[in-house]
mmCIF file of C-alpha atoms in Angstrom:
data_model
loop_
_atom_site.group_PDB
_atom_site.id
_atom_site.type_symbol
_atom_site.label_atom_id
_atom_site.label_comp_id
_atom_site.label_asym_id
_atom_site.label_seq_id
_atom_site.Cartn_x
_atom_site.Cartn_y
_atom_site.Cartn_z
ATOM 1 C CA GLY K 933 -5.911 25.830 10.657
ATOM 2 C CA GLN K 934 -7.215 22.857 8.766
ATOM 3 C CA ASN K 935 -7.479 19.556 10.544
ATOM 4 C CA ILE K 936 -8.631 16.017 9.835
ATOM 5 C CA ASP K 937 -8.893 13.618 12.786
ATOM 6 C CA GLN K 938 -9.256 9.871 12.637
ATOM 7 C CA PRO K 939 -8.234 7.106 15.048
ATOM 8 C CA THR K 940 -4.679 5.867 14.652
ATOM 9 C CA GLU K 941 -5.469 2.168 14.842
ATOM 10 C CA MET K 942 -8.453 -0.163 15.154
ATOM 11 C CA THR K 943 -8.797 -3.914 15.515
ATOM 12 C CA ALA K 944 -11.732 -6.022 14.359
ATOM 13 C CA THR K 945 -12.604 -9.656 13.806
ATOM 14 C CA GLU K 946 -13.040 -11.372 10.455
ATOM 15 C CA GLY K 947 -16.721 -11.421 9.467
ATOM 16 C CA ALA K 948 -17.635 -8.526 11.763
ATOM 17 C CA ILE K 949 -18.516 -4.877 11.086
ATOM 18 C CA VAL K 950 -16.265 -1.903 11.820
ATOM 19 C CA GLN K 951 -16.883 1.842 11.686
ATOM 20 C CA ILE K 952 -13.983 4.254 11.125
ATOM 21 C CA ASN K 953 -14.759 7.835 12.077
ATOM 22 C CA CYS K 954 -13.370 11.028 10.615
ATOM 23 C CA THR K 955 -13.931 14.580 11.854
ATOM 24 C CA TYR K 956 -12.762 17.615 9.980
ATOM 25 C CA GLN K 957 -12.284 21.358 10.243
ATOM 26 C CA THR K 958 -11.397 22.911 6.915
ATOM 27 C CA SER K 959 -11.651 26.212 5.092
ATOM 28 C CA GLY K 960 -14.611 25.349 2.923
ATOM 29 C CA PHE K 961 -15.905 21.963 1.847
ATOM 30 C CA ASN K 962 -16.104 20.470 -1.626
ATOM 31 C CA GLY K 963 -16.421 16.805 -0.839
ATOM 32 C CA LEU K 964 -14.974 14.077 1.357
ATOM 33 C CA PHE K 965 -13.045 11.070 0.103
ATOM 34 C CA TRP K 966 -12.104 7.730 1.625
ATOM 35 C CA TYR K 967 -9.080 5.834 0.335
ATOM 36 C CA GLN K 968 -7.661 2.426 1.189
ATOM 37 C CA GLN K 969 -3.910 1.935 1.408
ATOM 38 C CA HIS K 970 -2.286 -1.461 1.878
ATOM 39 C CA ALA K 971 1.184 -1.453 3.411
ATOM 40 C CA GLY K 972 3.823 -0.447 0.885
ATOM 41 C CA GLU K 973 1.263 0.385 -1.777
ATOM 42 C CA ALA K 974 -0.444 3.454 -3.178
ATOM 43 C CA PRO K 975 -3.799 4.734 -1.886
ATOM 44 C CA THR K 976 -6.805 3.602 -3.901
ATOM 45 C CA PHE K 977 -10.152 5.381 -4.059
ATOM 46 C CA LEU K 978 -13.070 3.920 -2.084
ATOM 47 C CA SER K 979 -15.826 6.497 -1.833
ATOM 48 C CA TYR K 980 -16.866 10.113 -2.254
ATOM 49 C CA ASN K 981 -19.507 12.103 -0.321
ATOM 50 C CA VAL K 982 -20.499 15.670 -1.075
ATOM 51 C CA LEU K 983 -24.091 15.652 0.227
ATOM 52 C CA ASP K 984 -25.294 14.556 3.663
ATOM 53 C CA GLY K 985 -26.266 10.933 3.995
ATOM 54 C CA LEU K 986 -25.106 7.432 3.314
ATOM 55 C CA GLU K 987 -23.424 6.158 0.172
ATOM 56 C CA GLU K 988 -23.344 2.381 -0.158
ATOM 57 C CA LYS K 989 -20.968 0.439 -2.355
ATOM 58 C CA GLY K 990 -21.016 -3.290 -1.741
ATOM 59 C CA ARG K 991 -19.505 -4.142 1.640
ATOM 60 C CA PHE K 992 -18.384 -0.535 2.123
ATOM 61 C CA SER K 993 -20.580 2.451 3.049
ATOM 62 C CA SER K 994 -19.653 6.031 3.790
ATOM 63 C CA PHE K 995 -21.695 8.591 5.700
ATOM 64 C CA LEU K 996 -21.411 12.378 5.799
ATOM 65 C CA SER K 997 -22.814 15.093 8.060
ATOM 66 C CA ARG K 998 -21.579 18.479 6.870
ATOM 67 C CA SER K 999 -23.140 20.378 9.795
ATOM 68 C CA LYS K 1000 -21.174 18.225 12.251
ATOM 69 C CA GLY K 1001 -17.967 18.030 10.186
ATOM 70 C CA TYR K 1002 -18.188 14.267 10.478
ATOM 71 C CA SER K 1003 -17.936 11.197 8.309
ATOM 72 C CA TYR K 1004 -17.580 7.492 8.846
ATOM 73 C CA LEU K 1005 -16.598 4.530 6.733
ATOM 74 C CA LEU K 1006 -18.476 1.321 7.507
ATOM 75 C CA LEU K 1007 -16.990 -2.003 6.485
ATOM 76 C CA LYS K 1008 -19.216 -5.085 6.676
ATOM 77 C CA GLU K 1009 -18.398 -8.793 6.516
ATOM 78 C CA LEU K 1010 -14.750 -8.071 7.170
ATOM 79 C CA GLN K 1011 -12.186 -10.108 5.288
ATOM 80 C CA MET K 1012 -8.497 -10.529 6.029
ATOM 81 C CA LYS K 1013 -7.691 -8.563 2.855
ATOM 82 C CA ASP K 1014 -9.390 -5.519 4.428
ATOM 83 C CA SER K 1015 -6.371 -5.143 6.709
ATOM 84 C CA ALA K 1016 -5.025 -1.791 5.531
ATOM 85 C CA SER K 1017 -4.911 1.888 6.366
ATOM 86 C CA TYR K 1018 -8.000 3.955 5.599
ATOM 87 C CA LEU K 1019 -7.439 7.578 4.723
ATOM 88 C CA CYS K 1020 -10.009 10.343 5.047
ATOM 89 C CA ALA K 1021 -9.512 13.445 2.894
ATOM 90 C CA VAL K 1022 -11.510 16.651 2.482
ATOM 91 C CA ARG K 1023 -11.416 18.934 -0.546
ATOM 92 C CA ASP K 1024 -11.298 22.509 0.698
ATOM 93 C CA SER K 1025 -12.473 25.787 -0.831
ATOM 94 C CA ASN K 1026 -9.391 25.850 -3.105
ATOM 95 C CA TYR K 1027 -10.181 22.309 -4.280
ATOM 96 C CA GLN K 1028 -7.067 20.990 -2.578
ATOM 97 C CA LEU K 1029 -7.223 17.702 -0.670
ATOM 98 C CA ILE K 1030 -6.490 17.845 3.058
ATOM 99 C CA TRP K 1031 -5.578 14.395 4.370
ATOM 100 C CA GLY K 1032 -5.966 12.707 7.710
ATOM 101 C CA ALA K 1033 -3.063 10.606 8.991
ATOM 102 C CA GLY K 1034 -5.020 7.418 8.330
ATOM 103 C CA THR K 1035 -6.489 4.625 10.449
ATOM 104 C CA LYS K 1036 -4.642 1.331 10.460
ATOM 105 C CA LEU K 1037 -7.220 -1.459 10.548
ATOM 106 C CA ILE K 1038 -6.068 -4.840 11.837
ATOM 107 C CA ILE K 1039 -8.314 -7.824 11.113
ATOM 108 C CA LYS K 1040 -7.995 -10.863 13.354
ATOM 109 C CA PRO K 1041 -9.269 -14.352 12.460
ATOM 110 C CA ILE X 1385 1.454 1.774 -19.696
ATOM 111 C CA ALA X 1386 -1.902 2.228 -18.130
ATOM 112 C CA GLY X 1387 -2.547 4.726 -15.383
ATOM 113 C CA ILE X 1388 0.180 6.646 -13.617
ATOM 114 C CA THR X 1389 3.808 5.572 -13.398
ATOM 115 C CA GLN X 1390 6.601 6.815 -11.150
ATOM 116 C CA ALA X 1391 10.341 6.274 -11.426
ATOM 117 C CA PRO X 1392 12.471 5.263 -9.704
ATOM 118 C CA THR X 1393 10.684 2.930 -7.281
ATOM 119 C CA SER X 1394 13.315 3.557 -4.636
ATOM 120 C CA GLN X 1395 16.519 5.521 -4.328
ATOM 121 C CA ILE X 1396 19.283 6.162 -1.827
ATOM 122 C CA LEU X 1397 20.715 9.628 -2.335
ATOM 123 C CA ALA X 1398 23.668 11.432 -0.823
ATOM 124 C CA ALA X 1399 22.847 14.720 0.869
ATOM 125 C CA GLY X 1400 23.501 17.707 -1.363
ATOM 126 C CA ARG X 1401 22.835 15.819 -4.582
ATOM 127 C CA ARG X 1402 20.196 16.849 -7.105
ATOM 128 C CA MET X 1403 17.454 14.360 -7.916
ATOM 129 C CA THR X 1404 14.428 14.292 -10.210
ATOM 130 C CA LEU X 1405 11.503 11.990 -9.537
ATOM 131 C CA ARG X 1406 9.585 11.193 -12.683
ATOM 132 C CA CYS X 1407 5.819 10.881 -13.051
ATOM 133 C CA THR X 1408 3.888 10.055 -16.218
ATOM 134 C CA GLN X 1409 0.179 9.462 -16.723
ATOM 135 C CA ASP X 1410 -1.672 8.286 -19.805
ATOM 136 C CA MET X 1411 -5.214 9.106 -18.679
ATOM 137 C CA ARG X 1412 -5.117 12.645 -20.102
ATOM 138 C CA HIS X 1413 -5.920 14.036 -16.669
ATOM 139 C CA ASN X 1414 -5.679 17.787 -16.307
ATOM 140 C CA ALA X 1415 -4.623 17.948 -12.656
ATOM 141 C CA MET X 1416 -1.478 16.376 -11.194
ATOM 142 C CA TYR X 1417 -0.040 16.388 -7.682
ATOM 143 C CA TRP X 1418 3.045 15.469 -5.723
ATOM 144 C CA TYR X 1419 2.661 14.306 -2.124
ATOM 145 C CA ARG X 1420 5.033 13.062 0.514
ATOM 146 C CA GLN X 1421 3.929 10.529 3.101
ATOM 147 C CA ASP X 1422 5.708 10.208 6.433
ATOM 148 C CA LEU X 1423 4.914 7.823 9.276
ATOM 149 C CA GLY X 1424 2.201 9.221 11.542
ATOM 150 C CA LEU X 1425 1.406 12.102 9.224
ATOM 151 C CA GLY X 1426 -1.147 12.404 6.480
ATOM 152 C CA LEU X 1427 -0.251 12.865 2.858
ATOM 153 C CA ARG X 1428 1.167 16.353 2.470
ATOM 154 C CA LEU X 1429 0.926 18.241 -0.791
ATOM 155 C CA ILE X 1430 4.243 19.488 -2.159
ATOM 156 C CA HIS X 1431 3.246 20.990 -5.506
ATOM 157 C CA TYR X 1432 0.332 20.684 -7.872
ATOM 158 C CA SER X 1433 -0.659 21.538 -11.419
ATOM 159 C CA ASN X 1434 -4.261 22.119 -12.454
ATOM 160 C CA THR X 1435 -3.412 22.070 -16.161
ATOM 161 C CA ALA X 1436 -0.403 21.861 -18.455
ATOM 162 C CA GLY X 1437 1.731 24.995 -18.239
ATOM 163 C CA THR X 1438 0.652 25.935 -14.700
ATOM 164 C CA THR X 1439 1.936 24.903 -11.281
ATOM 165 C CA GLY X 1440 1.222 25.857 -7.690
ATOM 166 C CA LYS X 1441 2.745 25.424 -4.256
ATOM 167 C CA GLY X 1442 1.236 23.063 -1.744
ATOM 168 C CA GLU X 1443 1.671 22.726 1.992
ATOM 169 C CA VAL X 1444 5.400 21.792 1.991
ATOM 170 C CA PRO X 1445 7.047 23.184 -1.178
ATOM 171 C CA ASP X 1446 10.438 24.266 0.192
ATOM 172 C CA GLY X 1447 13.372 22.424 -1.365
ATOM 173 C CA TYR X 1448 11.267 21.095 -4.253
ATOM 174 C CA SER X 1449 10.414 22.339 -7.728
ATOM 175 C CA VAL X 1450 8.140 21.050 -10.487
ATOM 176 C CA SER X 1451 7.358 21.690 -14.116
ATOM 177 C CA ARG X 1452 4.402 20.784 -16.331
ATOM 178 C CA ALA X 1453 5.504 21.136 -19.941
ATOM 179 C CA ASN X 1454 2.756 18.811 -21.200
ATOM 180 C CA THR X 1455 -0.329 16.963 -19.958
ATOM 181 C CA ASP X 1456 1.361 13.637 -19.299
ATOM 182 C CA ASP X 1457 4.524 14.469 -17.344
ATOM 183 C CA PHE X 1458 5.027 16.098 -13.955
ATOM 184 C CA PRO X 1459 8.606 15.724 -12.669
ATOM 185 C CA LEU X 1460 9.597 16.688 -9.123
ATOM 186 C CA THR X 1461 13.126 17.973 -8.537
ATOM 187 C CA LEU X 1462 15.065 18.160 -5.295
ATOM 188 C CA ALA X 1463 17.744 20.772 -5.966
ATOM 189 C CA SER X 1464 19.996 19.814 -3.059
ATOM 190 C CA ALA X 1465 18.708 16.884 -1.030
ATOM 191 C CA VAL X 1466 18.660 16.948 2.768
ATOM 192 C CA PRO X 1467 17.965 14.061 5.191
ATOM 193 C CA SER X 1468 14.566 15.548 6.144
ATOM 194 C CA GLN X 1469 13.451 14.829 2.598
ATOM 195 C CA THR X 1470 13.640 11.104 3.318
ATOM 196 C CA SER X 1471 10.080 9.993 2.646
ATOM 197 C CA VAL X 1472 7.748 8.127 0.323
ATOM 198 C CA TYR X 1473 6.715 10.317 -2.566
ATOM 199 C CA PHE X 1474 3.445 9.801 -4.404
ATOM 200 C CA CYS X 1475 2.423 11.360 -7.677
ATOM 201 C CA ALA X 1476 -1.301 11.548 -8.384
ATOM 202 C CA SER X 1477 -3.620 12.801 -11.080
ATOM 203 C CA SER X 1478 -7.299 13.617 -11.436
ATOM 204 C CA ASP X 1479 -9.556 14.436 -14.338
ATOM 205 C CA ARG X 1480 -10.706 17.661 -12.747
ATOM 206 C CA ALA X 1481 -9.976 19.336 -9.448
ATOM 207 C CA ASN X 1482 -13.168 17.946 -7.921
ATOM 208 C CA THR X 1483 -12.861 14.278 -8.842
ATOM 209 C CA GLU X 1484 -10.987 11.444 -7.200
ATOM 210 C CA ALA X 1485 -7.236 11.215 -7.553
ATOM 211 C CA PHE X 1486 -5.345 8.205 -8.942
ATOM 212 C CA PHE X 1487 -1.956 7.483 -7.432
ATOM 213 C CA GLY X 1488 1.314 6.164 -8.758
ATOM 214 C CA GLN X 1489 3.039 3.330 -6.920
ATOM 215 C CA GLY X 1490 5.303 5.692 -5.007
ATOM 216 C CA THR X 1491 9.033 6.419 -4.782
ATOM 217 C CA ARG X 1492 10.805 5.558 -1.557
ATOM 218 C CA LEU X 1493 13.630 8.084 -1.170
ATOM 219 C CA THR X 1494 16.332 7.901 1.481
ATOM 220 C CA VAL X 1495 18.726 10.835 1.837
ATOM 221 C CA VAL X 1496 21.899 9.999 3.748
#
């Protein structure tokens, strides 16, 4: 079957760095997405990786290793507004998105 | 409107009743999707449409139907609601099947 694993919850301190990991097993691979979802709101797009390596976008970076079925989202200079759930999703061979359950990130002052 | 809009925002529905969740986008995206999101589970695909006039079944299609008469609208119908369909429903769209999806604000549905 298809599976996306990410930690259920993480806690970090304002101003620090946090890394959220995602491992996947899917039928085919056509890209990996990270989304941010604040409580009670819709998911919003953060990043997209289709080739191995690091993609940097301001305070957020996303890394992909296709051979290891592994990705991480790195958040730097954490702010209180970064408290949210972070969703990892993989597009499979049928171009459908398979979603992880999300990682709830709690930022403490 | 700009983006993707869902209606209603929330609804309490008696079991056995029929209900249609509406979804409209003005981005002229070809692909549209309906997901449900339940606590502790990832977003699960109910139905999708890669282009107007076509639809497909996702991971959890039973009890739901969709139609795609035009590019902008993608309604989701529950023919006879059951309590297990209590969930938050998200409609999404993307320009092509391999680009990021944009989400509506969600519909919180409670079936009692």
